[in-house]
PDB file of C-alpha atoms in Angstrom:
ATOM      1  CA  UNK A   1     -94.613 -22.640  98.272  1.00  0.00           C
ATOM      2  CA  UNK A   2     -97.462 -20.674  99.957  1.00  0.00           C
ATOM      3  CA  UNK A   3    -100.564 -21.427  99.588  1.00  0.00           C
ATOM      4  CA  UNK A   4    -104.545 -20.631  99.795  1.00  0.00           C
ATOM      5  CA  UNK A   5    -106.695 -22.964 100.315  1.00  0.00           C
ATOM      6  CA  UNK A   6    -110.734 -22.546  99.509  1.00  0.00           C
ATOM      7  CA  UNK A   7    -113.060 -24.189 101.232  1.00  0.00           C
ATOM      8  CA  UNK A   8    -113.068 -25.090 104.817  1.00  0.00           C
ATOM      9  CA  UNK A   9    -114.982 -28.186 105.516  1.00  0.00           C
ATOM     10  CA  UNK A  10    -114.207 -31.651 105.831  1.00  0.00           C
ATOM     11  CA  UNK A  11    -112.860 -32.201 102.583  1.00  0.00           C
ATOM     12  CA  UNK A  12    -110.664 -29.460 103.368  1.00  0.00           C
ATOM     13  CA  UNK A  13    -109.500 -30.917 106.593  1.00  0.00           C
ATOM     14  CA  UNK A  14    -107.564 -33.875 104.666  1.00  0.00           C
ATOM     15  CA  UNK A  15    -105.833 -32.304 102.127  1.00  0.00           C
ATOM     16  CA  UNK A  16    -104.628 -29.770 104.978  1.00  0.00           C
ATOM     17  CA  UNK A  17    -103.532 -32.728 106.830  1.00  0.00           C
ATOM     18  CA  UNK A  18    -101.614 -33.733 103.128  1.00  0.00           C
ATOM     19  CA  UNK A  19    -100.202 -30.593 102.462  1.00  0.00           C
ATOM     20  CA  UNK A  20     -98.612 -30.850 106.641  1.00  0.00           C
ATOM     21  CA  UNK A  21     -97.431 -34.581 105.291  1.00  0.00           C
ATOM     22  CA  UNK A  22     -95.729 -33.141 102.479  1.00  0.00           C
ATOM     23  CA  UNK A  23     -93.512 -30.761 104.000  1.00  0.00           C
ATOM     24  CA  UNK A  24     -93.468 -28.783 101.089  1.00  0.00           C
ATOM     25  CA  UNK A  25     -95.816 -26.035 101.446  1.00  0.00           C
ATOM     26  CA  UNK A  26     -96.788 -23.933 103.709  1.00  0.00           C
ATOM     27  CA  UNK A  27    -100.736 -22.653 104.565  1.00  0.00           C
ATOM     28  CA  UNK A  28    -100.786 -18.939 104.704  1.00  0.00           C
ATOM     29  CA  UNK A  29    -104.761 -18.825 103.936  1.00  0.00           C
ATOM     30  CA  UNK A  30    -108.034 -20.171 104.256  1.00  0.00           C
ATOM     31  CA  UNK A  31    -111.012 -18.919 102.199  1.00  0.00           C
ATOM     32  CA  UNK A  32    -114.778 -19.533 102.963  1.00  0.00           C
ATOM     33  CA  UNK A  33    -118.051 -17.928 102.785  1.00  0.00           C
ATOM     34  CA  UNK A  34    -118.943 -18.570 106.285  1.00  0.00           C
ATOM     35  CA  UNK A  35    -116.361 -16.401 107.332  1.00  0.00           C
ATOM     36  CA  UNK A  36    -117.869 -12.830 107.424  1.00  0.00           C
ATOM     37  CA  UNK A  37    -114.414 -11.178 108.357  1.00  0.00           C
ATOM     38  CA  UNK A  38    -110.727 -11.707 108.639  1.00  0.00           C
ATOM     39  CA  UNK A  39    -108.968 -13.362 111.161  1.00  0.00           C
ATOM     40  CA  UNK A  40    -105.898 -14.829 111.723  1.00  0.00           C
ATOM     41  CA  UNK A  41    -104.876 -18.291 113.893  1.00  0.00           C
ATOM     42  CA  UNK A  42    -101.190 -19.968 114.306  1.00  0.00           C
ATOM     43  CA  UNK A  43    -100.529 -18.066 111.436  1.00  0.00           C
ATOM     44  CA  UNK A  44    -103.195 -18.685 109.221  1.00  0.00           C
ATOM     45  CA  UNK A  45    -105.405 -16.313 107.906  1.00  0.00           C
ATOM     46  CA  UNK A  46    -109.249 -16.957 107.631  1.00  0.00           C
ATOM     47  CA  UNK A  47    -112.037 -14.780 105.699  1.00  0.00           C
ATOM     48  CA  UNK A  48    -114.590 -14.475 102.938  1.00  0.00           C
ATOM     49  CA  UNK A  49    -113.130 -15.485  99.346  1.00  0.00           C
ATOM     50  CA  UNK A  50    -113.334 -12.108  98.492  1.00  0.00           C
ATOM     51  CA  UNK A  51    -109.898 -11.573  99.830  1.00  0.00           C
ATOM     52  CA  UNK A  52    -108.604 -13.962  97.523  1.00  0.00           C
ATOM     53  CA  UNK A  53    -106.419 -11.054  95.373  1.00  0.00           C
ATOM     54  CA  UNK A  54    -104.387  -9.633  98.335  1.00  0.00           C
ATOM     55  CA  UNK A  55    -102.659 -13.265  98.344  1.00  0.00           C
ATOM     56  CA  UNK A  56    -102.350 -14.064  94.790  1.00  0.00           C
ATOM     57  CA  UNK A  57    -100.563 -10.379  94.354  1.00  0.00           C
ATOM     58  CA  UNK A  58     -97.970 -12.539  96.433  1.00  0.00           C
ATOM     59  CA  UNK A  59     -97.518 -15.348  94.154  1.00  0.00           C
ATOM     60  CA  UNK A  60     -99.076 -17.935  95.791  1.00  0.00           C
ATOM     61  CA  UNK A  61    -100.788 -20.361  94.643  1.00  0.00           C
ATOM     62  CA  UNK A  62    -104.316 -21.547  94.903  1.00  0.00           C
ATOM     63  CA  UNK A  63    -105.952 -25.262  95.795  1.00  0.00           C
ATOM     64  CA  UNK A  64    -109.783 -25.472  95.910  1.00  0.00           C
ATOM     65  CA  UNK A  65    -110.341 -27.945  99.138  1.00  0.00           C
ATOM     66  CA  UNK A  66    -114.266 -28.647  98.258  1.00  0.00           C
ATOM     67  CA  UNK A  67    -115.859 -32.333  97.739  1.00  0.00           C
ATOM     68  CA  UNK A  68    -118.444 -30.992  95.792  1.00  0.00           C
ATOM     69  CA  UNK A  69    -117.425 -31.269  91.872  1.00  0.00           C
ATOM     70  CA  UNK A  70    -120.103 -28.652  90.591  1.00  0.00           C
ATOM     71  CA  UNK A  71    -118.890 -26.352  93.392  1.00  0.00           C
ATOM     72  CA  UNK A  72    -115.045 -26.741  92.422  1.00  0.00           C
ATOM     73  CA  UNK A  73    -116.015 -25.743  88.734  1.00  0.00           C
ATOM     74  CA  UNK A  74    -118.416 -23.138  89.446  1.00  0.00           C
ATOM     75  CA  UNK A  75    -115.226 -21.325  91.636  1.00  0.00           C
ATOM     76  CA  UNK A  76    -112.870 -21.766  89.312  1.00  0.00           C
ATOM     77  CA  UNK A  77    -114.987 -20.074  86.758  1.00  0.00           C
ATOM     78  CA  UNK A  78    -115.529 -17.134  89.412  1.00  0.00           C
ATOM     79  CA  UNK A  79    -112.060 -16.804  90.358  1.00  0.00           C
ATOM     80  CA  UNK A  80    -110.637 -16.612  86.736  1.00  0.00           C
ATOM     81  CA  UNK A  81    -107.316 -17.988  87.582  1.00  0.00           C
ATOM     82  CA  UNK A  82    -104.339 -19.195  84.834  1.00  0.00           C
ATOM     83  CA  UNK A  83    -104.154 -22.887  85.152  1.00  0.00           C
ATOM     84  CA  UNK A  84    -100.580 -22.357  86.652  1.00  0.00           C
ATOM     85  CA  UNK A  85    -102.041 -20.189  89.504  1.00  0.00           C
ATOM     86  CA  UNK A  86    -103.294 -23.873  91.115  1.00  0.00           C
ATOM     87  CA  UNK A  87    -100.964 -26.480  92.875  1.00  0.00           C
ATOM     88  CA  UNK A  88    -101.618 -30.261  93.332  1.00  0.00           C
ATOM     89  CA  UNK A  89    -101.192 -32.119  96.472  1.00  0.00           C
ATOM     90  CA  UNK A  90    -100.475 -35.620  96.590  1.00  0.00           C
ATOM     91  CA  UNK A  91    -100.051 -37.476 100.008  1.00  0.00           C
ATOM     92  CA  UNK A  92     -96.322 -38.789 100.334  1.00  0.00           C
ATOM     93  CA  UNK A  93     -97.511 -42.582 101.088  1.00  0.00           C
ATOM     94  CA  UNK A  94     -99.178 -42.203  97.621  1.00  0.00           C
ATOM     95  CA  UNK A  95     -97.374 -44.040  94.390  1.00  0.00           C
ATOM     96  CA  UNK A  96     -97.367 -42.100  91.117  1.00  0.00           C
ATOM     97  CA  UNK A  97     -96.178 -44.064  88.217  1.00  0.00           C
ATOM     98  CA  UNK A  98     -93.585 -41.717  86.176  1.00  0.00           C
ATOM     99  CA  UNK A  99     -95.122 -41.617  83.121  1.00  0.00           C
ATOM    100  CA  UNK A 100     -98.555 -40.800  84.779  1.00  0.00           C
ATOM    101  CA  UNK A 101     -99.778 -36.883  84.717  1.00  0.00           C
ATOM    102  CA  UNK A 102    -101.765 -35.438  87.343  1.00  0.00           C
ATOM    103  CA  UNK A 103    -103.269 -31.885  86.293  1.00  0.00           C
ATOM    104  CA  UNK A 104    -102.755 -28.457  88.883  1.00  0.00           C
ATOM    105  CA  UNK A 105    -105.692 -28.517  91.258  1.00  0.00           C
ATOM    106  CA  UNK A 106    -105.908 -32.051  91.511  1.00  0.00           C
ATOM    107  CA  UNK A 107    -105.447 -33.983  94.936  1.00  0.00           C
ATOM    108  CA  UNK A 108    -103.947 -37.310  95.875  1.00  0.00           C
ATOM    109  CA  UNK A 109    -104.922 -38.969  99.243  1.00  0.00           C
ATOM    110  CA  UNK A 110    -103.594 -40.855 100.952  1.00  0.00           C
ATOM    111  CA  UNK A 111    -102.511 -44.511  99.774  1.00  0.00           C
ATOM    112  CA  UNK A 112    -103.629 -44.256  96.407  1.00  0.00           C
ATOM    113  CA  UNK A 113    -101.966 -45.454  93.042  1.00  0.00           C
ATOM    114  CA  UNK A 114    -101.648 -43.996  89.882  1.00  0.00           C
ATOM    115  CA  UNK A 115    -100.490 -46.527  87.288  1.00  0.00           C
ATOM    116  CA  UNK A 116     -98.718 -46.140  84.189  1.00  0.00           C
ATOM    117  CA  UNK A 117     -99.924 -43.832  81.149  1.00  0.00           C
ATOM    118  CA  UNK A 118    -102.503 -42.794  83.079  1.00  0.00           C
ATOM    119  CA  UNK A 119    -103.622 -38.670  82.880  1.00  0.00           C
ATOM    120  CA  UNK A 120    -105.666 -37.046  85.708  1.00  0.00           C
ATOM    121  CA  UNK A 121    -106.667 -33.361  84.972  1.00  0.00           C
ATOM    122  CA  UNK A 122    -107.066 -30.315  86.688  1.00  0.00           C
ATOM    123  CA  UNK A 123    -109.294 -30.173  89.592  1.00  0.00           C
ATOM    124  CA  UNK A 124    -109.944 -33.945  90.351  1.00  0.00           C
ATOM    125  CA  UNK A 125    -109.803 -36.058  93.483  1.00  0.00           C
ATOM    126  CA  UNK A 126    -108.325 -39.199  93.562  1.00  0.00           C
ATOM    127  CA  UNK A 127    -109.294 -40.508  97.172  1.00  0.00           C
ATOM    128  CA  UNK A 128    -107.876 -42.453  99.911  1.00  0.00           C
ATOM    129  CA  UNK A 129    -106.765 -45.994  98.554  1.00  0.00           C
ATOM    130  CA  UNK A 130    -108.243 -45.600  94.885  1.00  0.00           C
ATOM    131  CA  UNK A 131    -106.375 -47.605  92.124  1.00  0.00           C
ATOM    132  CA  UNK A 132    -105.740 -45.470  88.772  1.00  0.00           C
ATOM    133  CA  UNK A 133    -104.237 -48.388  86.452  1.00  0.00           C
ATOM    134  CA  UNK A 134    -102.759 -48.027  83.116  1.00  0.00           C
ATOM    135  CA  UNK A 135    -104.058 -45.586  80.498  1.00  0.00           C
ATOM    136  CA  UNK A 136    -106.869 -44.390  82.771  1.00  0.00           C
ATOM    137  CA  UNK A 137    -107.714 -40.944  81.456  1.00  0.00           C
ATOM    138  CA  UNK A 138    -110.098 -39.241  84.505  1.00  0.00           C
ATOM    139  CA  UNK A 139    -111.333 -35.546  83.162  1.00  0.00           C
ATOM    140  CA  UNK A 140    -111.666 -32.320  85.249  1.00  0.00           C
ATOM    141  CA  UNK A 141    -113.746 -31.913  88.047  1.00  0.00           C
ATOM    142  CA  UNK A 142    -114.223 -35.867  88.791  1.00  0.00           C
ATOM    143  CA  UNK A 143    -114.291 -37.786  92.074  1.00  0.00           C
ATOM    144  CA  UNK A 144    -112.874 -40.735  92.529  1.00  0.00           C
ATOM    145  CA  UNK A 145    -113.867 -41.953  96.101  1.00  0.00           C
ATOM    146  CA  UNK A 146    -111.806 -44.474  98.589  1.00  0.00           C
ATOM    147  CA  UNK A 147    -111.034 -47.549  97.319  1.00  0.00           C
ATOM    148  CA  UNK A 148    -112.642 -47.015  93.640  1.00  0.00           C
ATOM    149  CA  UNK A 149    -110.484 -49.104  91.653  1.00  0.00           C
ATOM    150  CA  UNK A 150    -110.295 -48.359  87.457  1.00  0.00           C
ATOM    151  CA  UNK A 151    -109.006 -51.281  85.940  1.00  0.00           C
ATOM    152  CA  UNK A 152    -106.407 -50.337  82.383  1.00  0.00           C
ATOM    153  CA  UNK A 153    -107.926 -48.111  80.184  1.00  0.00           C
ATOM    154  CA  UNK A 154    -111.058 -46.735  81.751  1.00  0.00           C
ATOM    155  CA  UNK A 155    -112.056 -43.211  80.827  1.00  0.00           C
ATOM    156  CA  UNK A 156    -114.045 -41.114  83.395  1.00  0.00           C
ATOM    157  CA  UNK A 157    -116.031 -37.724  82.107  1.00  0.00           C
ATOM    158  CA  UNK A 158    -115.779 -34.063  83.069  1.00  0.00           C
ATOM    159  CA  UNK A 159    -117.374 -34.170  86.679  1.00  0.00           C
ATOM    160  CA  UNK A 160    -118.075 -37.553  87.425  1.00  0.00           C
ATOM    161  CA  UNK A 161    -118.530 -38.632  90.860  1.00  0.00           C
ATOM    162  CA  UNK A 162    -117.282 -42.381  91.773  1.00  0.00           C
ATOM    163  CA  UNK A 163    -118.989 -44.051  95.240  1.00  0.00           C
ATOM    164  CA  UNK A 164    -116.430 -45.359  97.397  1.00  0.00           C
ATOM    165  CA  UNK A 165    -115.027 -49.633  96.616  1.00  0.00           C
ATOM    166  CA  UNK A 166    -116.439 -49.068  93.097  1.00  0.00           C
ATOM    167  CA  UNK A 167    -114.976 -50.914  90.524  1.00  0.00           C
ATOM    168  CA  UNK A 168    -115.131 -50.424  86.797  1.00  0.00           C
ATOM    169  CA  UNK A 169    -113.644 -53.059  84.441  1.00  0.00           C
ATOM    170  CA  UNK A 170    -110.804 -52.680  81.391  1.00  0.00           C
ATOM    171  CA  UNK A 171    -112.133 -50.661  78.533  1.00  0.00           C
ATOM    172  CA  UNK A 172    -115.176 -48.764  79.931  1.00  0.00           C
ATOM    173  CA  UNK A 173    -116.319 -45.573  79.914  1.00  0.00           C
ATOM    174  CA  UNK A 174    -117.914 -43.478  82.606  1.00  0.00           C
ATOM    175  CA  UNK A 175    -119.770 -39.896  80.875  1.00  0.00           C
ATOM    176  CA  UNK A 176    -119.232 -36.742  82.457  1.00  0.00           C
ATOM    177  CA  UNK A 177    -121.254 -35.662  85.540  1.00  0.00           C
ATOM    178  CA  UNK A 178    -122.820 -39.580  86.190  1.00  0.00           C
ATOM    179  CA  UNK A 179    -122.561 -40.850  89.440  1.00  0.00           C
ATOM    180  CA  UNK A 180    -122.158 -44.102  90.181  1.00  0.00           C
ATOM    181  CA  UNK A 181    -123.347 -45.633  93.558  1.00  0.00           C
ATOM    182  CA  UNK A 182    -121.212 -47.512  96.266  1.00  0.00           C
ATOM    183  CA  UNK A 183    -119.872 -50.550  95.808  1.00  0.00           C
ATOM    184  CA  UNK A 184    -120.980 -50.838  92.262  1.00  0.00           C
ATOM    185  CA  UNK A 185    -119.232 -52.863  89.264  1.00  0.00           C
ATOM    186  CA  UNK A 186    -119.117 -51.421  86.130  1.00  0.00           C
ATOM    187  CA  UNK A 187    -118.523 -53.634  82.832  1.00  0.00           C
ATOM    188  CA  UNK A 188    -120.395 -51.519  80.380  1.00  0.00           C
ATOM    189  CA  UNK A 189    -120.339 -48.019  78.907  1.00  0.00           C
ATOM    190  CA  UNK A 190    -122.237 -45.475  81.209  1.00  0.00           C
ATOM    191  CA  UNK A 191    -123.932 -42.477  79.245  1.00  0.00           C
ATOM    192  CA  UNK A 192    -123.418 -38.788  80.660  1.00  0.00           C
ATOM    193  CA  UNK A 193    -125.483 -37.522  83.278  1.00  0.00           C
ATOM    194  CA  UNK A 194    -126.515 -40.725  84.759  1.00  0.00           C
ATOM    195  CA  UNK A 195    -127.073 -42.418  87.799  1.00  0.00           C
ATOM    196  CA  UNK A 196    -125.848 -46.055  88.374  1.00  0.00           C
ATOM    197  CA  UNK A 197    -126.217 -48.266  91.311  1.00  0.00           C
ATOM    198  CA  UNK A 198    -125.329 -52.553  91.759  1.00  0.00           C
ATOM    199  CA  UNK A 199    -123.357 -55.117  90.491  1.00  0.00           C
ATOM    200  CA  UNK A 200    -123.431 -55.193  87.578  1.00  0.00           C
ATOM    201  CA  UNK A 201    -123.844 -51.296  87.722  1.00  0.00           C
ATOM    202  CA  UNK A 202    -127.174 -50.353  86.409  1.00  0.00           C
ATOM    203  CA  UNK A 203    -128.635 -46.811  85.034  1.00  0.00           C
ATOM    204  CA  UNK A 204    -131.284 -45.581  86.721  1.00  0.00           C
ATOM    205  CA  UNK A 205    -134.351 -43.708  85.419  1.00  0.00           C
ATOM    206  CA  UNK A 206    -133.238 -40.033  86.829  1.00  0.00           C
ATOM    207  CA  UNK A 207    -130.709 -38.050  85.103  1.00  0.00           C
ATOM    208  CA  UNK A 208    -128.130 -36.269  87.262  1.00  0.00           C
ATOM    209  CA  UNK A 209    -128.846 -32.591  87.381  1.00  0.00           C
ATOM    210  CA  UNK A 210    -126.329 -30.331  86.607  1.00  0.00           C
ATOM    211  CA  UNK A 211    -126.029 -26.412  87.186  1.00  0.00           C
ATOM    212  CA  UNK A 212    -126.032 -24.792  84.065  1.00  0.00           C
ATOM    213  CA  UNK A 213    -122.814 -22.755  83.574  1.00  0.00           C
ATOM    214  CA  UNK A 214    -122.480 -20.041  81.241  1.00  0.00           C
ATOM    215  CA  UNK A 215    -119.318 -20.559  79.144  1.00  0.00           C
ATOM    216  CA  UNK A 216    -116.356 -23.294  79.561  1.00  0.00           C
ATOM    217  CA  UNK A 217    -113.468 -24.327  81.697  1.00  0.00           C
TER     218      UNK A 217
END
């Protein structure tokens, strides 16, 4: 399958280095704003997103390769793609339990597990070495970040960002756009919007600010 990647940053960088793991797919594109005109290297081409139709007229398919979870939803509301228009990657040293679902647009790095029951949807990032387990529901747009580990049953909200070795307990719920800090352990409930830092994690005073977008994904 061919496909176009946006975004051409670090983030990017790994799940380029997935898709070459995978042997499955093949990178015809890369789209970013800081490219002011096309060019083309080993076979790649490189340019502004606005040349995002002349590829999808060819049927492939589109990954959004950006860290930032705001950014990945405010694209996907630009580019107004069908959901089957997107493509997951998941690295091959990865292990996906078979009655887990992971979403289109969703990436898998390196290591990680995804345990049984559990449903990852569209647009998400499970990093290097995090630890879905059982009936862990994560929604769109969320970050998980190396080595978070989600014990059975934890839900994460639309957009939530996860610091990296976190580790939330069986049962608890993480709202949509919070972040929680590094390291953290979390054994209670988080509201949406939300910042939490320590062990055990704690909310802090300043709500997470989200750009307002006009309609829904």
């Amino acid at each position: 399958m061919e496909i176009i990647l946006i975004g051409d940053g670090g983030h990017s960088k790994v799940i380029q280095d997935i898709i070459i793991a995978e042997k499955k797919h093949k990178i015809i594109g890369i789209l970013d704003e800081k490219y002011r005109e096309i060019h083309k290297e080993s076979g790649i081409v490189y340019g502004p997103l606005t040349n995002l139709s002349q590829f999808i007229k060819r049927g492939s398919k589109v990954l959004i390769a950006i860290g930032n979870n705001q950014i990945r939803k405010k694209i996907v509301r630009e580019i107004k793609l069908d959901s089957n228009q997107f493509i997951s990657v998941i690295h091959p040293s990865a292990i996906i339990s078979p009655s887990a679902k992971v979403a289109p647009g969703t990436v898998v790095m390196p290591n990680a597990v995804i345990n049984a029951n559990a449903v990852i949807h569209s647009h998400s990032i499970i990093n290097t070495g995090a630890i879905v387990e059982h009936d862990c529901t994560i929604f769109k747009f969320s970050h998980l970040s190396p080595r978070v580990t989600l014990t059975g049953n934890v839900m994460v909200g639309e957009g939530a960002s996860i610091g990296a070795a976190t580790t939330a307990i069986p049962g608890v719920t993480i709202g949509e756009w919070s972040v929680i800090g590094a390291g953290a352990t979390v054994i209670r409930d988080i509201p949406g919007y939300q910042k939490a830092v320590g062990c055990p994690a704690k909310v802090m005073s300043a709500e997470v600010q989200v750009q307002p977008l006009k309609g829904g994904v």
